[in-house]
Short mmCIF file of C-alpha atoms in Angstrom, two decimals:
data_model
loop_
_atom_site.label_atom_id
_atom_site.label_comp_id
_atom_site.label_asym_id
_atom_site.label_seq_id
_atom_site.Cartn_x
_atom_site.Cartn_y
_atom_site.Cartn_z
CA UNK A 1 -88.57 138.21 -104.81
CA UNK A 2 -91.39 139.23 -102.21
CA UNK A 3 -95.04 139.52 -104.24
CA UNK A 4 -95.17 143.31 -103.72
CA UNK A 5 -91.85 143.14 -106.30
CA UNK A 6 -94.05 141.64 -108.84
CA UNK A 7 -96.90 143.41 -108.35
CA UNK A 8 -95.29 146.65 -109.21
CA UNK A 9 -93.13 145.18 -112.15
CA UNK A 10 -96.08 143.87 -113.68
CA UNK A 11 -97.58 147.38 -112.95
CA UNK A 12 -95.05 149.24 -114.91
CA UNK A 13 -94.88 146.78 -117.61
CA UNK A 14 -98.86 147.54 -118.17
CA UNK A 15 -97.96 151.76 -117.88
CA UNK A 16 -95.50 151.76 -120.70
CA UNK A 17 -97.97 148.94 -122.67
CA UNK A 18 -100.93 151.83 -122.16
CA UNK A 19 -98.90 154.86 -122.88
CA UNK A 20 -97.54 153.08 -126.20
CA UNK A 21 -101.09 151.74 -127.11
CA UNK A 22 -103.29 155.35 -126.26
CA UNK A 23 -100.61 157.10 -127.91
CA UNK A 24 -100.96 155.66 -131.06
CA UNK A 25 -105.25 155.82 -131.18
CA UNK A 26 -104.70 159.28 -130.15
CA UNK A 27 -106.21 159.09 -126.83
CA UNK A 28 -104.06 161.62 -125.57
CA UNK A 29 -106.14 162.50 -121.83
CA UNK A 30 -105.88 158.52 -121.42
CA UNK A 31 -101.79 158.98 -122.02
CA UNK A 32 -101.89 161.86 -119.86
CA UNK A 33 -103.46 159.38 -116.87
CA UNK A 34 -99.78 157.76 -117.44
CA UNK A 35 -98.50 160.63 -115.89
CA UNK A 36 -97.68 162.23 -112.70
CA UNK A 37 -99.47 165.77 -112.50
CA UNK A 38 -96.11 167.50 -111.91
CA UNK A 39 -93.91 165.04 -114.28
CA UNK A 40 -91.65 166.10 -117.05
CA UNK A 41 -90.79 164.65 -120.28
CA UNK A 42 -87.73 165.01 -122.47
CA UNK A 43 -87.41 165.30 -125.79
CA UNK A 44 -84.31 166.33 -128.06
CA UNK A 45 -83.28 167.64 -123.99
CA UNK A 46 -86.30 170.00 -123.84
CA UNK A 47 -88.31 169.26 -120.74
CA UNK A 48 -91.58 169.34 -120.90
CA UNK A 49 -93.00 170.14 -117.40
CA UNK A 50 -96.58 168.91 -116.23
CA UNK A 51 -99.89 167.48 -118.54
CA UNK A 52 -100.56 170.65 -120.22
CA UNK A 53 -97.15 170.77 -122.07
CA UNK A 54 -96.73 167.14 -122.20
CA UNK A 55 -99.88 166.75 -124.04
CA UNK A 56 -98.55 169.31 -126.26
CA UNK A 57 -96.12 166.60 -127.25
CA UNK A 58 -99.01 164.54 -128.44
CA UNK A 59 -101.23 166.82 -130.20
CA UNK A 60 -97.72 168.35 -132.03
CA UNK A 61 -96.75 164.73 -133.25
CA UNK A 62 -100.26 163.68 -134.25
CA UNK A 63 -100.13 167.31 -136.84
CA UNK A 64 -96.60 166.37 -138.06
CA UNK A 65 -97.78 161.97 -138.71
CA UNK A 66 -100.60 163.69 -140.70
CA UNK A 67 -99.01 164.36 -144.03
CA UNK A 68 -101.57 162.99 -146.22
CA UNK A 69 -105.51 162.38 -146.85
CA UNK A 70 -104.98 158.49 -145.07
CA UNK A 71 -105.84 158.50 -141.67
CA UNK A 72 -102.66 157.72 -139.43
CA UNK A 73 -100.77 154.96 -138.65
CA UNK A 74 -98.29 154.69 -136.18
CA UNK A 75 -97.18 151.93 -133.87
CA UNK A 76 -94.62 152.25 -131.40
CA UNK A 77 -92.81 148.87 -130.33
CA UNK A 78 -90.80 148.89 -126.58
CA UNK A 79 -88.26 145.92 -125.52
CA UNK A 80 -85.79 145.26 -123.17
CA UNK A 81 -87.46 146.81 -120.72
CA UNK A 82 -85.26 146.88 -117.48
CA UNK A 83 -86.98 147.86 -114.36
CA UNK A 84 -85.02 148.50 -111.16
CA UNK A 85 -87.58 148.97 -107.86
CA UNK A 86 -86.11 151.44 -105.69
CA UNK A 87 -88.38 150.67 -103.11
CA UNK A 88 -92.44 150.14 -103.27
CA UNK A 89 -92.99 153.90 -104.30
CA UNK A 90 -90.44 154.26 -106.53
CA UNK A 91 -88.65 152.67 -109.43
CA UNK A 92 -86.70 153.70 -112.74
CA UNK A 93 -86.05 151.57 -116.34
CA UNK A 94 -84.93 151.85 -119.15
CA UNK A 95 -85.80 150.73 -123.19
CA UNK A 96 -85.55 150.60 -126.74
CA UNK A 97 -88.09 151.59 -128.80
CA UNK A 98 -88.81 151.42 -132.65
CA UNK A 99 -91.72 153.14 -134.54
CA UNK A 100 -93.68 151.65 -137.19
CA UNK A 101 -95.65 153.73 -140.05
CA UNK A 102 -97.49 153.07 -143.39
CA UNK A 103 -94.53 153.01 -144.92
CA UNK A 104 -92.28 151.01 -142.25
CA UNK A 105 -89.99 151.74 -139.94
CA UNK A 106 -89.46 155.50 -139.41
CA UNK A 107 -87.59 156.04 -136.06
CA UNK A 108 -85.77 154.31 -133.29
CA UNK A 109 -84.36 155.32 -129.84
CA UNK A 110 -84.59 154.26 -126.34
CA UNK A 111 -86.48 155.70 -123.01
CA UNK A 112 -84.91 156.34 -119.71
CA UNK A 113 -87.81 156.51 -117.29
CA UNK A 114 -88.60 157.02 -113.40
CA UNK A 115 -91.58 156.12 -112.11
CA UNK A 116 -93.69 157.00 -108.98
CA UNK A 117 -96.65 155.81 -106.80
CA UNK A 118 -99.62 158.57 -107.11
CA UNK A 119 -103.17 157.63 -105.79
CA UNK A 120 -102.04 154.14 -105.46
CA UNK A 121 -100.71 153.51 -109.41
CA UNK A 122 -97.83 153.33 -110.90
CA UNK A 123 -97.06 156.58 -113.09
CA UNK A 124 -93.90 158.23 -114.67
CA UNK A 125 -92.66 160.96 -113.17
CA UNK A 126 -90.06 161.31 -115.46
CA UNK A 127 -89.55 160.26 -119.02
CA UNK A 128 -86.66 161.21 -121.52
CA UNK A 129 -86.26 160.12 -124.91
CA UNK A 130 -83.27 159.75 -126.83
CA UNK A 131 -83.97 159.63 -130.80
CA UNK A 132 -81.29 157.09 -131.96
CA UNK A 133 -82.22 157.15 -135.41
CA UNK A 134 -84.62 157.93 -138.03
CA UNK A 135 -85.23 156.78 -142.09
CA UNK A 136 -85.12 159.48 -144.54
CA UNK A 137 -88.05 161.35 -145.24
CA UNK A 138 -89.46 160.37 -141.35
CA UNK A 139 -92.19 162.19 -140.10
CA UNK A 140 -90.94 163.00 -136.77
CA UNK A 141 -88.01 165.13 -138.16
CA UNK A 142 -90.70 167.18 -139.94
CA UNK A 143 -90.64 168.78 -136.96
CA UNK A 144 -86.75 169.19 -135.89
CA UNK A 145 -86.65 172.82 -136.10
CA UNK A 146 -88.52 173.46 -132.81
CA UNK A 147 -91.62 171.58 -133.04
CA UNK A 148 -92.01 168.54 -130.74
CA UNK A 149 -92.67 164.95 -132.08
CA UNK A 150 -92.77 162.14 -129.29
CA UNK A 151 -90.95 158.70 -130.25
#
């Protein structure tokens, strides 16, 4: 493995740590930093094309996790995380995820992601969730009938 290979696995390994971490304080422009300007994100196979709609995503899932008068508290949790370099721009993975709330565990799923090099960092250019599965009474299917909840 040549050092530019670990560079950039390390690299992505630190994107998906910062997306999951600024997510979950609700620093949403910090999340958006994750992106590419132009990427998309899927969820429930809607795309959701550049940061103005993706941050809809965030701001959507932070009304639906607010149900109550305690503040929020959600922690997403990513492993397995498989990361195949296409070359030292470019580079897709895949993993599972699993959500953590007040109450426990609320959802579960897995992320198929691409990645790109824009002004020298690693950022996704494309990210699509799959929602494997979800307890009863979870927050994020508050919003199944059209409104968007990340995982």
């Amino acid at each position: 493995m040549e050092p530019w290979e670990l560079v950039a696995r390390e690299s992505i390994r630190d994107l998906v740590a910062r997306y999951n971490a600024n997510a979950d304080s609700g620093r949403f422009e910090q999340v958006l930093e994750c992106f590419a300007p132009d990427a998309v994100m899927e969820l429930d196979g809607r795309p959701y094309r550049g940061h103005d709609e993706i941050r809809s995503i965030f701001t959507g899932a932070a009304e639906l996790a607010r149900g109550g008068s305690e503040p929020v508290l959600v922690r997403h949790h990513t492993s397995t995380l498989q990361i195949d370099l296409i070359g030292r721009q470019e580079a897709t993975s895949r993993c599972y995820y699993q959500v953590l709330s007040r109450t426990g565990l609320d959802h579960w799923g897995r992320y198929l992601d691409r990645y790109g090099v824009i002004d020298e960092k690693w950022r996704f250019v494309h990210r699509r969730e799959f929602l494997d599965g979800f307890v009863p009474g979870s927050w994020t299917r508050r919003g199944a009938d059209g409104g968007a909840a990340a995982g």
